[in-house]
mmCIF file of C-alpha atoms and ligand atoms in Angstrom:
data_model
loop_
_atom_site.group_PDB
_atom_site.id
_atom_site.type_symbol
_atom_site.label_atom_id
_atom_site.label_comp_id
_atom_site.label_asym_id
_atom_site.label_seq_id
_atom_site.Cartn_x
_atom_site.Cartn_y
_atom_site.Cartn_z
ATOM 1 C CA UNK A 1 -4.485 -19.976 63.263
ATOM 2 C CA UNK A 2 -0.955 -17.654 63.529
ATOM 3 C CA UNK A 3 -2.098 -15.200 60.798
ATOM 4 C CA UNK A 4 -6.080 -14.257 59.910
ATOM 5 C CA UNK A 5 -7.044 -14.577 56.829
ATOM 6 C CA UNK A 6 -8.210 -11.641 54.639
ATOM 7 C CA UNK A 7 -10.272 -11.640 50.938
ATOM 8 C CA UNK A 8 -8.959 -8.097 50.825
ATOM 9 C CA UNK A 9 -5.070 -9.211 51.241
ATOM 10 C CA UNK A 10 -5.118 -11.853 48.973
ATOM 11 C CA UNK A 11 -6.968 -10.003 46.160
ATOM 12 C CA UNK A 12 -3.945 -7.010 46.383
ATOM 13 C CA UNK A 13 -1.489 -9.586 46.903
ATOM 14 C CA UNK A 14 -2.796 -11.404 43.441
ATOM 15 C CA UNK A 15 -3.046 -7.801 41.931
ATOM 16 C CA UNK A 16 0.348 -7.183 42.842
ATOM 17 C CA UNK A 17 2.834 -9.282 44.586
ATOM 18 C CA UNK A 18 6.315 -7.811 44.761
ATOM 19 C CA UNK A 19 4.363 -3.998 46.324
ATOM 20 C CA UNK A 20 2.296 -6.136 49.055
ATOM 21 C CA UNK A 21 5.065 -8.700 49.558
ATOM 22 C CA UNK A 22 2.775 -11.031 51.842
ATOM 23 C CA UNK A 23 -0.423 -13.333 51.394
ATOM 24 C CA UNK A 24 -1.916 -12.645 54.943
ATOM 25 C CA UNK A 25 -1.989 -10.286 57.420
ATOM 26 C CA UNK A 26 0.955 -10.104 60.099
ATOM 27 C CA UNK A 27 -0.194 -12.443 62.966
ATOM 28 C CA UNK A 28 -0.902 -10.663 66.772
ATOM 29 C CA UNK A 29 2.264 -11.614 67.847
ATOM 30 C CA UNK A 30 4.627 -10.041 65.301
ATOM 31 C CA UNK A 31 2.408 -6.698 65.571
ATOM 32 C CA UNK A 32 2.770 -6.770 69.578
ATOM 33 C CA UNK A 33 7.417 -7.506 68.901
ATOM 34 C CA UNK A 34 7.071 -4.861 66.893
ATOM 35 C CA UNK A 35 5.491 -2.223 68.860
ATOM 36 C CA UNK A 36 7.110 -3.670 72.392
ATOM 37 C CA UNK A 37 9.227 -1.140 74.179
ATOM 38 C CA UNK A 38 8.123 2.071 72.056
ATOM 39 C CA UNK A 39 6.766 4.797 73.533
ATOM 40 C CA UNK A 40 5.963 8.396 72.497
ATOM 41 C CA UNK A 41 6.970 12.088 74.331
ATOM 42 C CA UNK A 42 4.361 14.642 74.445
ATOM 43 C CA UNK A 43 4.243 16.102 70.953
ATOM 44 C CA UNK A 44 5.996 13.198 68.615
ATOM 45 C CA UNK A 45 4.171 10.603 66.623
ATOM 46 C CA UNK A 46 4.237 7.653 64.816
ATOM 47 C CA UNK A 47 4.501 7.411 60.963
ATOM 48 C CA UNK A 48 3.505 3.844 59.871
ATOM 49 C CA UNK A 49 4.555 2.822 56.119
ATOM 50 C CA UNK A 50 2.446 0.159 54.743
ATOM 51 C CA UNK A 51 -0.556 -0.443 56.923
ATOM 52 C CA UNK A 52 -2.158 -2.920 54.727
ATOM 53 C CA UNK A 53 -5.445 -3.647 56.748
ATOM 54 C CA UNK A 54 -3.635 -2.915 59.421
ATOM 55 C CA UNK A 55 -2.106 -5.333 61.487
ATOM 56 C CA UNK A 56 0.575 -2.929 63.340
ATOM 57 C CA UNK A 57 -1.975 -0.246 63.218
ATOM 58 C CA UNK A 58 -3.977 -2.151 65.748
ATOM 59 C CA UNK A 59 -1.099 -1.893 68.607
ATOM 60 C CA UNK A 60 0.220 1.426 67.295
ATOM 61 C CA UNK A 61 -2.944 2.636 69.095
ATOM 62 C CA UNK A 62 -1.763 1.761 72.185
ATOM 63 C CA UNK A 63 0.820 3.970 72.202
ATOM 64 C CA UNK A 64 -0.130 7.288 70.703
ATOM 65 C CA UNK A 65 -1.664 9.513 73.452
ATOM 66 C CA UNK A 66 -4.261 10.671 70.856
ATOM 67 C CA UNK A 67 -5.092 10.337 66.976
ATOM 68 C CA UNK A 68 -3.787 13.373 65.826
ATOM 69 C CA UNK A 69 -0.001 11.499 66.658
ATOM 70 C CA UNK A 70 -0.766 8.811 64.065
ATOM 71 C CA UNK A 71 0.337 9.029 60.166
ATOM 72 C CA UNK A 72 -0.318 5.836 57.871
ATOM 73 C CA UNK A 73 1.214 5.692 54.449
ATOM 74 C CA UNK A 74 -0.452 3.194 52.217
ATOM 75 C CA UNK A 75 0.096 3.353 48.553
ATOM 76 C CA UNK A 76 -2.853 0.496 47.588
ATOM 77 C CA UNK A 77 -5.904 2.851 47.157
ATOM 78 C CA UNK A 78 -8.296 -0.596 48.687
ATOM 79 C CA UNK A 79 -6.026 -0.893 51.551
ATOM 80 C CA UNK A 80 -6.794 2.834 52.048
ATOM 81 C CA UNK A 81 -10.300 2.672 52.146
ATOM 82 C CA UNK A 82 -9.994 -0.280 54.096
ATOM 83 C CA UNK A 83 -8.189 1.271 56.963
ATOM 84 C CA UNK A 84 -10.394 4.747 56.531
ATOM 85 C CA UNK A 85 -13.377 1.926 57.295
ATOM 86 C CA UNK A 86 -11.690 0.298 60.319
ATOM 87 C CA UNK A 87 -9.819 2.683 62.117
ATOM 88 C CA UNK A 88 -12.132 6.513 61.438
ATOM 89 C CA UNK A 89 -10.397 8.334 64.359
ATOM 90 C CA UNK A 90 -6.623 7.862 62.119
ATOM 91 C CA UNK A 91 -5.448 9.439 59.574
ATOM 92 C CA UNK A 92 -4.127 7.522 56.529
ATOM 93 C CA UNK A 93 -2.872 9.098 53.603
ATOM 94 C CA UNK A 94 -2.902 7.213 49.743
ATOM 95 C CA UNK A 95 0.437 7.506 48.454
ATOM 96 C CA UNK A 96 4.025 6.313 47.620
ATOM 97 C CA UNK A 97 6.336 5.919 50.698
ATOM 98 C CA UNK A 98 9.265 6.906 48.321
ATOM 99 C CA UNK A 99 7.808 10.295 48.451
ATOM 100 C CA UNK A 100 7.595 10.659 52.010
ATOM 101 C CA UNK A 101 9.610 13.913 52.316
ATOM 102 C CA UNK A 102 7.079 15.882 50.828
ATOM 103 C CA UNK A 103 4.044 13.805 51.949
ATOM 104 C CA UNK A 104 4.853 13.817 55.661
ATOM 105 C CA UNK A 105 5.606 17.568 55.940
ATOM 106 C CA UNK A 106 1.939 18.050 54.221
ATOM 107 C CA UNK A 107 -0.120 16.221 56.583
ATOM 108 C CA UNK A 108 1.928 16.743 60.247
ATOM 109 C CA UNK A 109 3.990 19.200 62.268
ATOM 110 C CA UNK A 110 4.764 16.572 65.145
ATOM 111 C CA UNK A 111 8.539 14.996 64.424
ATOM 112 C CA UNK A 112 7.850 11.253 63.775
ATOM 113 C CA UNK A 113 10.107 9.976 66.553
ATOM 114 C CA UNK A 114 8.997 6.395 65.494
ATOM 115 C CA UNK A 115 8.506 4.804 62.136
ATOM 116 C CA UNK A 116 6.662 1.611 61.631
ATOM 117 C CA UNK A 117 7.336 -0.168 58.548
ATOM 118 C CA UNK A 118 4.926 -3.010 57.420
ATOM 119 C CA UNK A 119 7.083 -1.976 53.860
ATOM 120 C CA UNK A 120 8.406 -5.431 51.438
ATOM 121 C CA UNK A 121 11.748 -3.983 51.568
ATOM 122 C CA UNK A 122 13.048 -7.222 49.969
ATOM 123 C CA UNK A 123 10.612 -7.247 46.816
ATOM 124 C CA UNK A 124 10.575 -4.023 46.495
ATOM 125 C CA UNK A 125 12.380 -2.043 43.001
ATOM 126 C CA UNK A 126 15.673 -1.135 44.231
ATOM 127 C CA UNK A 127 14.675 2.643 43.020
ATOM 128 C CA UNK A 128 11.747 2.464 44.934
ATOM 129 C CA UNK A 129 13.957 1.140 47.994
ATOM 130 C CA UNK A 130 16.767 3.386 47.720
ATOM 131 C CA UNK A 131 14.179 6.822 47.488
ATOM 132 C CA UNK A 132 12.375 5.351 50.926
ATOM 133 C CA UNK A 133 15.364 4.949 52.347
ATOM 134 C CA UNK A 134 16.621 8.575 51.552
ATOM 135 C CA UNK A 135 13.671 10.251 52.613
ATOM 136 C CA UNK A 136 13.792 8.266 55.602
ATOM 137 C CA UNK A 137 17.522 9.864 56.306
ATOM 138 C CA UNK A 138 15.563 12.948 55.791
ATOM 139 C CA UNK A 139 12.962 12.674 58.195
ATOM 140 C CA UNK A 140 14.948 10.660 61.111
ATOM 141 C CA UNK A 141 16.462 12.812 63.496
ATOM 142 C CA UNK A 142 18.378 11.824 66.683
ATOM 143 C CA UNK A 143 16.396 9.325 68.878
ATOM 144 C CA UNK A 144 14.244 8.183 66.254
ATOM 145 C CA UNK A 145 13.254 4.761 65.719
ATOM 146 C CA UNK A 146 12.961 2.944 62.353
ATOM 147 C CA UNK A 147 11.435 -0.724 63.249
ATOM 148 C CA UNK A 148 10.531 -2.899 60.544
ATOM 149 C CA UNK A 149 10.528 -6.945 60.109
ATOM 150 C CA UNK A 150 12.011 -9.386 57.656
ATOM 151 C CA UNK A 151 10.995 -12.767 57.110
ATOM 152 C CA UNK A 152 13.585 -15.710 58.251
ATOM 153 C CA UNK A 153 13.500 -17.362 55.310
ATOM 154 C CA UNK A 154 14.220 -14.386 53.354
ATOM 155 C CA UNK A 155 17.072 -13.057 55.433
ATOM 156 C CA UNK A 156 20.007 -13.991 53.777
ATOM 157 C CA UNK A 157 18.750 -13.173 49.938
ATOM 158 C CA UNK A 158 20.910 -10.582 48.251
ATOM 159 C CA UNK A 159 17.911 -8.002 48.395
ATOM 160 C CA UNK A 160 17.384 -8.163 52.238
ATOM 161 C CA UNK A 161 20.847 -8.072 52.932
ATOM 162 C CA UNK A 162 20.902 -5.154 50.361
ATOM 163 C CA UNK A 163 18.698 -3.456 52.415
ATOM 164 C CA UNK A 164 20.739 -3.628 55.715
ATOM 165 C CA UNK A 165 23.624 -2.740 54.226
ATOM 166 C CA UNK A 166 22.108 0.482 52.510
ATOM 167 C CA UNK A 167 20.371 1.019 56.111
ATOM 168 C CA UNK A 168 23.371 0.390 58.349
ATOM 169 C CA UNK A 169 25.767 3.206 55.852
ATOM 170 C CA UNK A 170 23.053 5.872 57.212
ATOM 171 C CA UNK A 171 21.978 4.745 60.380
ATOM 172 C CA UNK A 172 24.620 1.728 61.819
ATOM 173 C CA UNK A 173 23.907 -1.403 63.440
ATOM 174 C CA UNK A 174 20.422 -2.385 64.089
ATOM 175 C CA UNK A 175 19.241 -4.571 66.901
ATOM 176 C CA UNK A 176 17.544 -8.165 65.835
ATOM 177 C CA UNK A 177 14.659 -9.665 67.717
ATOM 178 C CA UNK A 178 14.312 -13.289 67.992
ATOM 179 C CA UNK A 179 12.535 -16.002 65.703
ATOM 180 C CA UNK A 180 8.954 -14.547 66.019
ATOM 181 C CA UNK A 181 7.782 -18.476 65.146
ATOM 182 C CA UNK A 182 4.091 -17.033 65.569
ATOM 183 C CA UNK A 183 3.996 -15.465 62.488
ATOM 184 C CA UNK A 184 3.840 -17.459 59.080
ATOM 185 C CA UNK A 185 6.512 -16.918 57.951
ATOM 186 C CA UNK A 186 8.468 -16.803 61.148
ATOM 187 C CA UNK A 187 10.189 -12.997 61.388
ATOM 188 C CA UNK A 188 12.052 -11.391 62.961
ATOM 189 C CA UNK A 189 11.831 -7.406 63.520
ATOM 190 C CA UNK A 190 14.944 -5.055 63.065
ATOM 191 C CA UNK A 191 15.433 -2.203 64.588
ATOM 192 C CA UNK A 192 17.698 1.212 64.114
ATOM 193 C CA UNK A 193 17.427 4.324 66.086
ATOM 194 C CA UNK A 194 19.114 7.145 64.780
HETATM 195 C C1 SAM B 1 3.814 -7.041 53.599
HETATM 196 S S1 SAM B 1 2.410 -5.929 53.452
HETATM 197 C C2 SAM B 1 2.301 -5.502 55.206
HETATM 198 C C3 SAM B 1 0.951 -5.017 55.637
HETATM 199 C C4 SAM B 1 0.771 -4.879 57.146
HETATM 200 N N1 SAM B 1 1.706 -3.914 57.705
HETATM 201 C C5 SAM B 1 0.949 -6.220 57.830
HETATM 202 O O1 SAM B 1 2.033 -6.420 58.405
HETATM 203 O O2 SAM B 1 0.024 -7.033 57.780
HETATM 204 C C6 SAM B 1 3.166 -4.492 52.685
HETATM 205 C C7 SAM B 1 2.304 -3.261 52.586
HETATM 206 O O3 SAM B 1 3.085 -2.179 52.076
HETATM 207 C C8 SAM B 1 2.330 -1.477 51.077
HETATM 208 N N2 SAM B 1 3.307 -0.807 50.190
HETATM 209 C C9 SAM B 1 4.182 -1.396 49.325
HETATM 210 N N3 SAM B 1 4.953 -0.470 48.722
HETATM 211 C C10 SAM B 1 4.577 0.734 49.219
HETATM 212 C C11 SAM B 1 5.017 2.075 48.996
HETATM 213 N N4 SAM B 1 6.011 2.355 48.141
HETATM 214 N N5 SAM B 1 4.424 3.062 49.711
HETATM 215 C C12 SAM B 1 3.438 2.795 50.597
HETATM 216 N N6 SAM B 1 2.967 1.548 50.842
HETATM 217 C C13 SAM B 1 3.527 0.521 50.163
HETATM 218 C C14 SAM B 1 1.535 -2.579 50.411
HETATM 219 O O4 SAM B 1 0.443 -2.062 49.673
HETATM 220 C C15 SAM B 1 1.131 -3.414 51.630
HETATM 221 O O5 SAM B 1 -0.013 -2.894 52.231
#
């Protein structure tokens, strides 16, 4: 099997569709494209958006030199608790990624030289979109990394290449991985660094 299976994904994804945007779990292999290449400097850390149960979490750990470099913002209070459960040494934080200018702030001082985002960009409302992505102008300063993956099948409708467009005003081109076929649906993760 690509992806695993989770009771707690499904029942969030049934609960609400368009905010979890998937029926399963990212598979292995889309978590290790999109933590490949990333590495931290003494100091920085990682702000994930969108855990879930926390597929990307999983290989972010591989590259934060402690836990204290790790932020996850999860807005599905479950999910939350989920993650609390699985991974004790992080710290996740319940709340809305389109406030992330305040939230961040509040819970680090390290800059968050690389942002992991598990997000639905494509489902999401465009308000919701539009405040991430100015609080993510905000918080990205040269160097940083904004990684996040789209589905192939979903690439070319008018709300993922919204998305791109709104991204690549701000922050340029971004850099396209392959087909990542071992994920269902195949993805492929996009990349911007400021
Ligand atoms: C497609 S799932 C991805 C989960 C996980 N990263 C993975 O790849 O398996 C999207 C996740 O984003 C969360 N989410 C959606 N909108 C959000 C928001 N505005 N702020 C924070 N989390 C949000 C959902 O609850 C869900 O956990």
């Amino acid at each position: 099997m690509i992806n695993s299976f989770s009771p707690e994904f499904i029942k969030n994804f049934i609960k609400n569709p368009t905010h979890v945007g998937a029926i399963a779990p990212s598979s292995k292999e889309l978590a290790r494209v999109m933590i490949r290449g990333l590495a931290l400097n003494e100091g920085e850390a990682v702000l994930e958006l969108g855990p879930g149960t926390g597929a990307f979490t999983c290989q972010i750990r591989n590259i934060i030199p402690d836990s204290s470099a790790y932020i996850g913002i999860e807005r599905e209070a479950s999910f939350c608790r989920f993650l609390e459960r699985r991974f004790p040494e992080l710290q996740f934080v319940n709340g809305n990624a389109a406030e992330l200018d305040t939230i961040y702030p509040a819970v680090s001082d390290k800059p968050a030289k690389v942002i992991i985002s598990g997000l639905p960009f494509a489902t999401l409302m465009p308000r919701v979109r539009d405040s991430i992505i100015d609080c993510l102008d905000q918080l990205m300063t040269p160097g940083t990394i904004f990684r996040t993956f789209q589905y192939v099948h979903a690439y070319p409708f008018p709300t993922a290449v919204e998305f791109r467009e709104r991204m690549y005003r701000l922050f340029g081109e971004h850099h396209r991985s392959k087909v990542v076929f071992r994920n269902l649906p195949p993805a492929f993760v996009l990349t911007w660094q400021r």
